Amino acid sequence: RPEAGGEDVRDGQTMQGQTTPTCIRQGSFYRDDGGTLSGDGRPNLSTLNSVVLEEELAAKRKDANRKGNFTLLIVAISGACKAIAHGVNRAYMDNLFGATTNINSSGEVVKKLDILSNDTLVKFLCESGELCLAASEEEEDLVAPAAYLTGEFVVTFDPLDGSSNIDAGVNVGTIFGIYRRISDSGPSGRNPGNVKDVLQPSRNLVAAGYALYGASTILVLGTQNGVNGYTLDVGCGEFMLTHPHMKLPERGMIYSINEGNRCNWDTPTVNYVESLKEVSETRNPYSLRYIGTMVGDVHRTMCYGGIFMYPADKRAQGGKLRLLYECGPLGFICEKAGGRASTGKIDIKDVVPERLHQRCSIYLGSKMDVDDAELHYRLTASPYQGWG
């Protein structure tokens, strides 16, 4: 609140000499962080849907010919995330822990919650009327809605990242990326899409996001306008804006990598990680934090800065993590928050996918930290391409 005698603006009019908030509109006090304060100073936070709708209306005022309803698509995705969060929270009571006998397209054992999460996202997306095609880490082929529900957007997703940690109660999450289709939707807007609509580099992303299921359910959404974080209010069932305008510091003091794979790393990775442990006159050594759930490690990096790494190595010379479902979307979010995402050699956004389940090496986080990692790749050649 301003000091007594400060200037106040109400609907564009100035009021002098009163103890009032700096900006009043419809009974709420605007805050610098994007939320509002009610008349008694309590938070009055915006919802995910209202923020996205406002951005879409602004975009359509600039381009009245924009096709598709982005807000409806986000409503569908956030609705699916709420249902998945409920399943994760009820997993012990509803016998949703443990593995099935299925193996997914990546050769990994499928957990019960993997199936629930995948089926939930597919159902919400296909019934939204905005989906052209979807690609899931858990599906061998593309997912298409009924012809009369075909829309303008392509969604790639990892329905439950970190599912190997489910039985231990460790944080898990959902990752998604949203593109506009390349193929023409036709006069009706219902023409079917094709695989080229999906195999786009992440520089073409319209938006990307992740939901983190833990002590609270957090949904972080990155668009061309920046990155905002929302927390699920279980009382009203809405995602409320709690982390507006998320920004990464230029450098952090935390690194995140599976050091158990050190014996398989290339020389640039070994040298870089060793440099993080060194003490100098200008800084202390970095701290190691590693959960083993990419979405959890990346969310911590988004909050505190630093770098997350999953490099290519002897066992996975093309990288381990999926380009379309994990590296691309999370790299997009990181860049929109002022950070960087790289394979160690080139930006993630410049890697053009050649197949649905293509893998990729990744260094993601604060800009200066990723720059340092790339420097080691320029100084010492790696035998591994880092994607493919």
Tab-separated table of C-alpha atoms in Angstrom:
chain	number	residue	atom	x	y	z
A	1	ARG	CA	0.000	0.000	0.000
A	2	PRO	CA	1.297	3.504	-0.716
A	3	GLU	CA	2.072	5.956	2.026
A	4	ALA	CA	-0.526	8.498	3.116
A	5	GLY	CA	-0.805	11.350	0.682
A	6	GLY	CA	0.223	9.162	-2.274
A	7	GLU	CA	-1.406	9.493	-5.659
A	8	ASP	CA	-4.129	7.036	-6.656
A	9	VAL	CA	-5.756	6.218	-9.960
A	10	ARG	CA	-9.346	5.056	-10.255
A	11	ASP	CA	-10.634	4.437	-13.786
A	12	GLY	CA	-8.055	6.873	-15.107
A	13	GLN	CA	-8.850	9.634	-12.610
A	14	THR	CA	-6.276	10.902	-10.106
A	15	MET	CA	-7.183	11.329	-6.428
A	16	GLN	CA	-4.794	13.347	-4.289
A	17	GLY	CA	-4.055	13.212	-0.585
A	18	GLN	CA	-5.784	9.937	0.287
A	19	THR	CA	-4.442	6.723	1.804
A	20	THR	CA	-5.492	4.389	-0.980
A	21	PRO	CA	-3.930	1.679	-3.139
A	22	THR	CA	-2.030	2.769	-6.207
A	23	CYS	CA	-4.562	1.276	-8.565
A	24	ILE	CA	-8.164	0.296	-7.914
A	25	ARG	CA	-10.455	-1.428	-10.339
A	26	GLN	CA	-13.720	-3.187	-9.537
A	27	GLY	CA	-12.854	-3.209	-5.848
A	28	SER	CA	-9.513	-5.025	-6.214
A	29	PHE	CA	-5.977	-3.750	-5.694
A	30	TYR	CA	-3.566	-4.692	-8.477
A	31	ARG	CA	-0.197	-6.127	-7.459
A	32	ASP	CA	3.035	-6.010	-9.423
A	33	ASP	CA	3.165	-9.816	-9.562
A	34	GLY	CA	-0.014	-10.145	-11.643
A	35	GLY	CA	-2.410	-11.116	-8.860
A	36	THR	CA	-4.698	-8.773	-7.007
A	37	LEU	CA	-5.528	-7.882	-3.429
A	38	SER	CA	-9.119	-7.607	-2.272
A	39	GLY	CA	-10.277	-4.606	-0.284
A	40	ASP	CA	-9.041	-6.113	2.986
A	41	GLY	CA	-5.617	-7.011	1.580
A	42	ARG	CA	-6.223	-10.732	1.003
A	43	PRO	CA	-5.004	-12.332	-2.267
A	44	ASN	CA	-7.555	-12.311	-5.077
A	45	LEU	CA	-5.791	-14.460	-7.660
A	46	SER	CA	-6.588	-14.902	-11.336
A	47	THR	CA	-7.508	-18.334	-12.697
A	48	LEU	CA	-5.675	-20.176	-15.453
A	49	ASN	CA	-8.697	-19.958	-17.743
A	50	SER	CA	-9.132	-16.216	-17.283
A	51	VAL	CA	-5.461	-15.462	-17.976
A	52	VAL	CA	-5.398	-17.651	-21.109
A	53	LEU	CA	-8.696	-16.224	-22.360
A	54	GLU	CA	-7.431	-12.663	-21.950
A	55	GLU	CA	-4.279	-13.508	-23.936
A	56	GLU	CA	-6.309	-15.193	-26.686
A	57	LEU	CA	-8.726	-12.286	-27.016
A	58	ALA	CA	-5.779	-9.902	-27.334
A	59	ALA	CA	-4.260	-12.116	-30.051
A	60	LYS	CA	-7.539	-12.264	-31.978
A	61	ARG	CA	-7.844	-8.498	-31.891
A	62	LYS	CA	-4.535	-8.411	-33.775
A	63	ASP	CA	-5.495	-11.238	-36.147
A	64	ALA	CA	-9.216	-11.804	-36.558
A	65	ASN	CA	-8.562	-14.759	-38.890
A	66	ARG	CA	-6.844	-16.912	-36.278
A	67	LYS	CA	-8.316	-20.396	-36.320
A	68	GLY	CA	-9.016	-22.561	-33.308
A	69	ASN	CA	-9.934	-21.859	-29.710
A	70	PHE	CA	-6.759	-22.097	-27.644
A	71	THR	CA	-8.628	-21.480	-24.398
A	72	LEU	CA	-10.838	-24.542	-24.909
A	73	LEU	CA	-7.750	-26.668	-25.502
A	74	ILE	CA	-6.165	-25.440	-22.254
A	75	VAL	CA	-9.447	-26.123	-20.428
A	76	ALA	CA	-9.273	-29.712	-21.702
A	77	ILE	CA	-5.618	-30.197	-20.719
A	78	SER	CA	-6.046	-28.639	-17.270
A	79	GLY	CA	-9.152	-30.761	-16.710
A	80	ALA	CA	-7.172	-33.887	-17.532
A	81	CYS	CA	-4.397	-32.794	-15.144
A	82	LYS	CA	-6.943	-32.381	-12.330
A	83	ALA	CA	-8.202	-35.914	-12.935
A	84	ILE	CA	-4.655	-37.302	-13.021
A	85	ALA	CA	-3.803	-35.447	-9.795
A	86	HIS	CA	-6.800	-37.103	-8.149
A	87	GLY	CA	-5.624	-40.511	-9.373
A	88	VAL	CA	-2.086	-39.925	-8.062
A	89	ASN	CA	-3.428	-38.844	-4.665
A	90	ARG	CA	-5.749	-41.883	-4.480
A	91	ALA	CA	-3.241	-44.389	-5.852
A	92	TYR	CA	-2.678	-46.312	-2.606
A	93	MET	CA	-6.382	-46.511	-1.756
A	94	ASP	CA	-7.508	-47.432	-5.274
A	95	ASN	CA	-4.728	-49.965	-5.976
A	96	LEU	CA	-3.208	-47.893	-8.783
A	97	PHE	CA	0.396	-48.576	-7.815
A	98	GLY	CA	2.586	-51.170	-9.460
A	99	ALA	CA	3.436	-52.249	-12.996
A	100	THR	CA	1.390	-53.894	-15.702
A	101	THR	CA	2.665	-56.529	-18.129
A	102	ASN	CA	2.749	-53.949	-20.943
A	103	ILE	CA	5.855	-52.374	-22.513
A	104	ASN	CA	5.505	-48.903	-24.041
A	105	SER	CA	6.925	-47.600	-27.319
A	106	SER	CA	10.167	-46.656	-25.568
A	107	GLY	CA	10.709	-50.185	-24.233
A	108	GLU	CA	9.804	-49.294	-20.649
A	109	VAL	CA	7.503	-51.156	-18.301
A	110	VAL	CA	4.101	-49.448	-18.119
A	111	LYS	CA	2.719	-48.608	-14.660
A	112	LYS	CA	-0.997	-48.605	-13.854
A	113	LEU	CA	-0.982	-44.849	-13.418
A	114	ASP	CA	0.712	-44.488	-16.823
A	115	ILE	CA	-2.336	-46.053	-18.429
A	116	LEU	CA	-4.788	-43.983	-16.398
A	117	SER	CA	-2.935	-40.754	-17.203
A	118	ASN	CA	-2.591	-41.505	-20.905
A	119	ASP	CA	-6.235	-42.533	-21.337
A	120	THR	CA	-7.403	-39.452	-19.421
A	121	LEU	CA	-5.436	-37.021	-21.581
A	122	VAL	CA	-6.493	-38.753	-24.802
A	123	LYS	CA	-10.177	-38.587	-23.817
A	124	PHE	CA	-10.103	-34.917	-22.768
A	125	LEU	CA	-8.159	-33.863	-25.862
A	126	CYS	CA	-10.204	-35.839	-28.371
A	127	GLU	CA	-13.473	-34.487	-26.975
A	128	SER	CA	-12.297	-30.857	-26.898
A	129	GLY	CA	-13.063	-30.200	-30.568
A	130	GLU	CA	-9.686	-28.427	-30.876
A	131	LEU	CA	-7.332	-31.377	-31.439
A	132	CYS	CA	-5.944	-32.184	-34.861
A	133	LEU	CA	-3.550	-34.930	-33.727
A	134	ALA	CA	-1.873	-36.047	-30.519
A	135	ALA	CA	1.359	-37.952	-29.948
A	136	SER	CA	1.957	-39.656	-26.614
A	137	GLU	CA	5.029	-41.307	-25.169
A	138	GLU	CA	2.781	-44.236	-24.269
A	139	GLU	CA	1.317	-44.674	-27.786
A	140	GLU	CA	3.115	-46.271	-30.716
A	141	ASP	CA	1.108	-44.322	-33.288
A	142	LEU	CA	-0.641	-40.960	-33.544
A	143	VAL	CA	-3.959	-40.334	-31.820
A	144	ALA	CA	-6.707	-38.661	-33.857
A	145	PRO	CA	-10.161	-37.490	-32.725
A	146	ALA	CA	-13.402	-38.314	-34.535
A	147	ALA	CA	-13.581	-36.530	-37.894
A	148	TYR	CA	-16.333	-34.143	-36.759
A	149	LEU	CA	-14.198	-33.083	-33.750
A	150	THR	CA	-10.950	-32.430	-35.654
A	151	GLY	CA	-9.415	-29.063	-34.797
A	152	GLU	CA	-6.399	-26.803	-35.330
A	153	PHE	CA	-3.917	-27.899	-32.675
A	154	VAL	CA	-1.371	-30.691	-32.300
A	155	VAL	CA	-0.458	-31.837	-28.786
A	156	THR	CA	2.552	-33.953	-27.813
A	157	PHE	CA	2.734	-35.225	-24.247
A	158	ASP	CA	4.324	-37.442	-21.648
A	159	PRO	CA	1.247	-38.352	-19.580
A	160	LEU	CA	3.142	-39.275	-16.410
A	161	ASP	CA	6.811	-38.346	-16.295
A	162	GLY	CA	8.787	-40.085	-13.559
A	163	SER	CA	6.444	-43.044	-13.304
A	164	SER	CA	9.335	-45.226	-12.097
A	165	ASN	CA	9.108	-43.183	-8.872
A	166	ILE	CA	5.361	-43.672	-8.391
A	167	ASP	CA	5.572	-46.496	-5.873
A	168	ALA	CA	7.974	-44.446	-3.707
A	169	GLY	CA	5.588	-41.482	-3.513
A	170	VAL	CA	8.078	-39.159	-5.236
A	171	ASN	CA	6.830	-36.230	-7.351
A	172	VAL	CA	5.605	-37.137	-10.824
A	173	GLY	CA	4.160	-34.929	-13.536
A	174	THR	CA	2.618	-34.401	-16.961
A	175	ILE	CA	4.487	-32.613	-19.788
A	176	PHE	CA	2.831	-31.262	-22.938
A	177	GLY	CA	3.622	-29.200	-26.025
A	178	ILE	CA	1.115	-27.461	-28.305
A	179	TYR	CA	1.629	-26.706	-32.013
A	180	ARG	CA	-0.602	-25.370	-34.745
A	181	ARG	CA	-1.127	-27.825	-37.556
A	182	ILE	CA	0.840	-27.308	-40.787
A	183	SER	CA	-1.678	-29.009	-43.085
A	184	ASP	CA	-4.729	-27.096	-44.262
A	185	SER	CA	-7.810	-27.744	-42.158
A	186	GLY	CA	-10.037	-26.821	-45.102
A	187	PRO	CA	-13.197	-24.688	-45.274
A	188	SER	CA	-14.889	-26.821	-42.635
A	189	GLY	CA	-11.841	-26.766	-40.344
A	190	ARG	CA	-12.197	-30.540	-39.983
A	191	ASN	CA	-9.730	-31.959	-42.516
A	192	PRO	CA	-7.598	-34.735	-40.984
A	193	GLY	CA	-3.960	-34.053	-40.128
A	194	ASN	CA	-0.849	-36.069	-40.916
A	195	VAL	CA	2.488	-36.933	-39.318
A	196	LYS	CA	4.147	-33.768	-40.681
A	197	ASP	CA	1.867	-31.768	-38.382
A	198	VAL	CA	3.533	-33.497	-35.430
A	199	LEU	CA	7.178	-33.671	-36.549
A	200	GLN	CA	7.876	-29.982	-35.975
A	201	PRO	CA	10.893	-28.474	-34.185
A	202	SER	CA	10.129	-26.962	-30.805
A	203	ARG	CA	10.763	-23.445	-32.145
A	204	ASN	CA	7.272	-23.859	-33.711
A	205	LEU	CA	5.566	-24.438	-30.373
A	206	VAL	CA	2.594	-22.197	-29.610
A	207	ALA	CA	2.725	-23.124	-25.937
A	208	ALA	CA	4.055	-25.790	-23.605
A	209	GLY	CA	3.493	-26.718	-20.016
A	210	TYR	CA	3.804	-29.229	-17.245
A	211	ALA	CA	1.810	-30.271	-14.213
A	212	LEU	CA	3.625	-31.380	-11.076
A	213	TYR	CA	1.779	-33.692	-8.676
A	214	GLY	CA	3.069	-33.566	-5.117
A	215	ALA	CA	2.209	-31.781	-1.887
A	216	SER	CA	0.190	-29.481	-4.143
A	217	THR	CA	-0.657	-29.682	-7.837
A	218	ILE	CA	1.175	-27.010	-9.830
A	219	LEU	CA	0.637	-26.277	-13.519
A	220	VAL	CA	3.237	-24.160	-15.316
A	221	LEU	CA	2.283	-22.804	-18.747
A	222	GLY	CA	4.644	-21.107	-21.162
A	223	THR	CA	3.314	-19.098	-24.115
A	224	GLN	CA	4.745	-16.440	-26.415
A	225	ASN	CA	3.888	-13.954	-23.644
A	226	GLY	CA	6.020	-15.633	-20.972
A	227	VAL	CA	5.662	-18.240	-18.234
A	228	ASN	CA	3.122	-18.369	-15.415
A	229	GLY	CA	2.638	-20.936	-12.642
A	230	TYR	CA	-0.731	-21.950	-11.216
A	231	THR	CA	-1.635	-23.964	-8.121
A	232	LEU	CA	-4.744	-26.129	-7.924
A	233	ASP	CA	-7.172	-24.864	-5.288
A	234	VAL	CA	-8.901	-28.098	-4.320
A	235	GLY	CA	-11.652	-26.124	-2.622
A	236	CYS	CA	-12.973	-24.551	-5.824
A	237	GLY	CA	-11.303	-26.892	-8.346
A	238	GLU	CA	-9.503	-24.082	-10.194
A	239	PHE	CA	-5.857	-23.494	-11.059
A	240	MET	CA	-5.021	-20.133	-9.471
A	241	LEU	CA	-2.174	-17.849	-10.587
A	242	THR	CA	0.454	-18.154	-7.839
A	243	HIS	CA	3.760	-17.860	-9.753
A	244	PRO	CA	3.324	-15.009	-12.268
A	245	HIS	CA	6.042	-14.003	-14.732
A	246	MET	CA	8.460	-16.805	-13.844
A	247	LYS	CA	12.068	-15.920	-14.679
A	248	LEU	CA	15.279	-17.903	-14.385
A	249	PRO	CA	18.323	-16.170	-12.906
A	250	GLU	CA	21.203	-15.867	-15.374
A	251	ARG	CA	23.235	-18.254	-13.224
A	252	GLY	CA	22.289	-20.665	-10.457
A	253	MET	CA	24.203	-22.711	-7.883
A	254	ILE	CA	22.523	-26.109	-8.326
A	255	TYR	CA	23.238	-28.826	-10.872
A	256	SER	CA	21.063	-31.855	-11.516
A	257	ILE	CA	22.363	-35.005	-13.190
A	258	ASN	CA	22.454	-38.760	-12.544
A	259	GLU	CA	26.061	-39.145	-11.411
A	260	GLY	CA	25.594	-42.901	-11.378
A	261	ASN	CA	26.081	-42.744	-15.159
A	262	ARG	CA	29.451	-41.014	-14.902
A	263	CYS	CA	31.365	-44.029	-16.218
A	264	ASN	CA	29.416	-43.722	-19.482
A	265	TRP	CA	29.707	-39.936	-19.990
A	266	ASP	CA	31.697	-38.280	-22.747
A	267	THR	CA	34.715	-36.112	-21.884
A	268	PRO	CA	32.949	-32.716	-22.190
A	269	THR	CA	30.311	-33.761	-19.643
A	270	VAL	CA	32.906	-35.115	-17.210
A	271	ASN	CA	34.959	-31.924	-17.468
A	272	TYR	CA	31.937	-29.653	-17.068
A	273	VAL	CA	30.565	-31.450	-14.009
A	274	GLU	CA	34.027	-31.411	-12.405
A	275	SER	CA	34.230	-27.657	-12.993
A	276	LEU	CA	30.985	-27.189	-11.056
A	277	LYS	CA	32.553	-28.790	-7.989
A	278	GLU	CA	35.573	-26.509	-7.943
A	279	VAL	CA	36.044	-23.723	-5.395
A	280	SER	CA	37.227	-20.371	-6.672
A	281	GLU	CA	37.623	-16.838	-5.364
A	282	THR	CA	34.388	-15.823	-7.063
A	283	ARG	CA	32.056	-18.676	-6.119
A	284	ASN	CA	31.478	-21.762	-4.008
A	285	PRO	CA	30.981	-25.190	-5.594
A	286	TYR	CA	27.535	-25.971	-6.965
A	287	SER	CA	25.178	-28.219	-4.987
A	288	LEU	CA	23.902	-31.465	-6.497
A	289	ARG	CA	20.148	-32.122	-6.443
A	290	TYR	CA	18.617	-35.000	-8.401
A	291	ILE	CA	15.107	-36.410	-8.018
A	292	GLY	CA	15.024	-38.700	-11.043
A	293	THR	CA	11.766	-37.209	-12.307
A	294	MET	CA	12.601	-34.752	-15.084
A	295	VAL	CA	9.584	-32.537	-14.469
A	296	GLY	CA	10.459	-32.276	-10.764
A	297	ASP	CA	14.125	-31.491	-11.403
A	298	VAL	CA	13.222	-28.937	-14.077
A	299	HIS	CA	10.632	-27.255	-11.833
A	300	ARG	CA	13.253	-26.806	-9.113
A	301	THR	CA	15.612	-25.378	-11.743
A	302	MET	CA	12.853	-22.989	-12.870
A	303	CYS	CA	12.412	-21.811	-9.284
A	304	TYR	CA	16.055	-21.489	-8.177
A	305	GLY	CA	18.166	-21.501	-11.317
A	306	GLY	CA	21.071	-23.765	-12.190
A	307	ILE	CA	21.213	-26.535	-14.754
A	308	PHE	CA	19.525	-29.879	-15.429
A	309	MET	CA	21.437	-32.365	-17.581
A	310	TYR	CA	20.729	-35.701	-19.205
A	311	PRO	CA	23.552	-36.109	-21.727
A	312	ALA	CA	24.090	-38.678	-24.421
A	313	ASP	CA	26.499	-41.398	-23.271
A	314	LYS	CA	27.931	-44.784	-24.224
A	315	ARG	CA	24.640	-46.563	-23.572
A	316	ALA	CA	22.395	-43.938	-25.209
A	317	GLN	CA	24.475	-42.206	-27.868
A	318	GLY	CA	21.451	-40.378	-29.265
A	319	GLY	CA	20.305	-39.287	-25.815
A	320	LYS	CA	17.796	-40.821	-23.409
A	321	LEU	CA	14.907	-38.356	-23.091
A	322	ARG	CA	12.261	-37.888	-25.781
A	323	LEU	CA	12.484	-34.819	-28.002
A	324	LEU	CA	8.759	-34.322	-28.704
A	325	TYR	CA	7.402	-35.205	-25.274
A	326	GLU	CA	10.046	-33.933	-22.837
A	327	CYS	CA	13.024	-31.981	-24.202
A	328	GLY	CA	11.148	-29.784	-26.680
A	329	PRO	CA	8.312	-28.618	-24.402
A	330	LEU	CA	10.477	-28.107	-21.298
A	331	GLY	CA	13.146	-26.378	-23.367
A	332	PHE	CA	10.511	-23.983	-24.736
A	333	ILE	CA	9.305	-23.123	-21.219
A	334	CYS	CA	12.854	-22.578	-20.021
A	335	GLU	CA	13.654	-20.216	-22.903
A	336	LYS	CA	10.469	-18.205	-22.399
A	337	ALA	CA	11.577	-17.756	-18.774
A	338	GLY	CA	14.930	-16.352	-19.863
A	339	GLY	CA	16.960	-19.572	-19.791
A	340	ARG	CA	18.351	-21.883	-22.459
A	341	ALA	CA	18.023	-25.491	-23.602
A	342	SER	CA	20.731	-27.197	-25.648
A	343	THR	CA	21.929	-30.620	-26.746
A	344	GLY	CA	25.415	-29.421	-25.793
A	345	LYS	CA	26.064	-28.618	-29.444
A	346	ILE	CA	22.943	-26.867	-30.769
A	347	ASP	CA	19.762	-25.387	-29.313
A	348	ILE	CA	17.012	-27.918	-28.647
A	349	LYS	CA	14.630	-25.760	-30.695
A	350	ASP	CA	16.799	-26.346	-33.796
A	351	VAL	CA	16.578	-30.139	-33.660
A	352	VAL	CA	14.072	-31.271	-36.297
A	353	PRO	CA	12.386	-34.542	-35.245
A	354	GLU	CA	12.466	-37.332	-37.789
A	355	ARG	CA	10.246	-39.791	-35.930
A	356	LEU	CA	7.715	-39.715	-33.115
A	357	HIS	CA	9.811	-41.262	-30.359
A	358	GLN	CA	13.160	-39.701	-31.203
A	359	ARG	CA	15.492	-39.163	-28.262
A	360	CYS	CA	17.753	-36.267	-27.432
A	361	SER	CA	20.548	-35.100	-25.131
A	362	ILE	CA	19.657	-32.051	-23.031
A	363	TYR	CA	21.291	-29.292	-20.963
A	364	LEU	CA	18.592	-26.980	-19.636
A	365	GLY	CA	18.494	-24.091	-17.179
A	366	SER	CA	20.061	-20.716	-16.462
A	367	LYS	CA	21.555	-19.102	-19.565
A	368	MET	CA	25.125	-18.720	-18.302
A	369	ASP	CA	25.204	-22.285	-16.955
A	370	VAL	CA	24.106	-23.748	-20.300
A	371	ASP	CA	26.607	-21.484	-22.080
A	372	ASP	CA	29.363	-22.960	-19.879
A	373	ALA	CA	28.270	-26.520	-20.709
A	374	GLU	CA	28.358	-25.731	-24.444
A	375	LEU	CA	31.848	-24.241	-24.052
A	376	HIS	CA	33.151	-27.620	-22.910
A	377	TYR	CA	31.699	-29.222	-26.050
A	378	ARG	CA	33.512	-26.645	-28.190
A	379	LEU	CA	36.782	-27.273	-26.357
A	380	THR	CA	36.570	-31.082	-26.466
A	381	ALA	CA	34.870	-33.093	-29.195
A	382	SER	CA	32.263	-35.680	-28.221
A	383	PRO	CA	31.861	-38.984	-30.078
A	384	TYR	CA	28.080	-38.804	-29.607
A	385	GLN	CA	25.761	-36.730	-31.787
A	386	GLY	CA	23.304	-36.113	-28.951
A	387	TRP	CA	20.071	-36.723	-30.839
A	388	GLY	CA	18.594	-39.354	-33.097
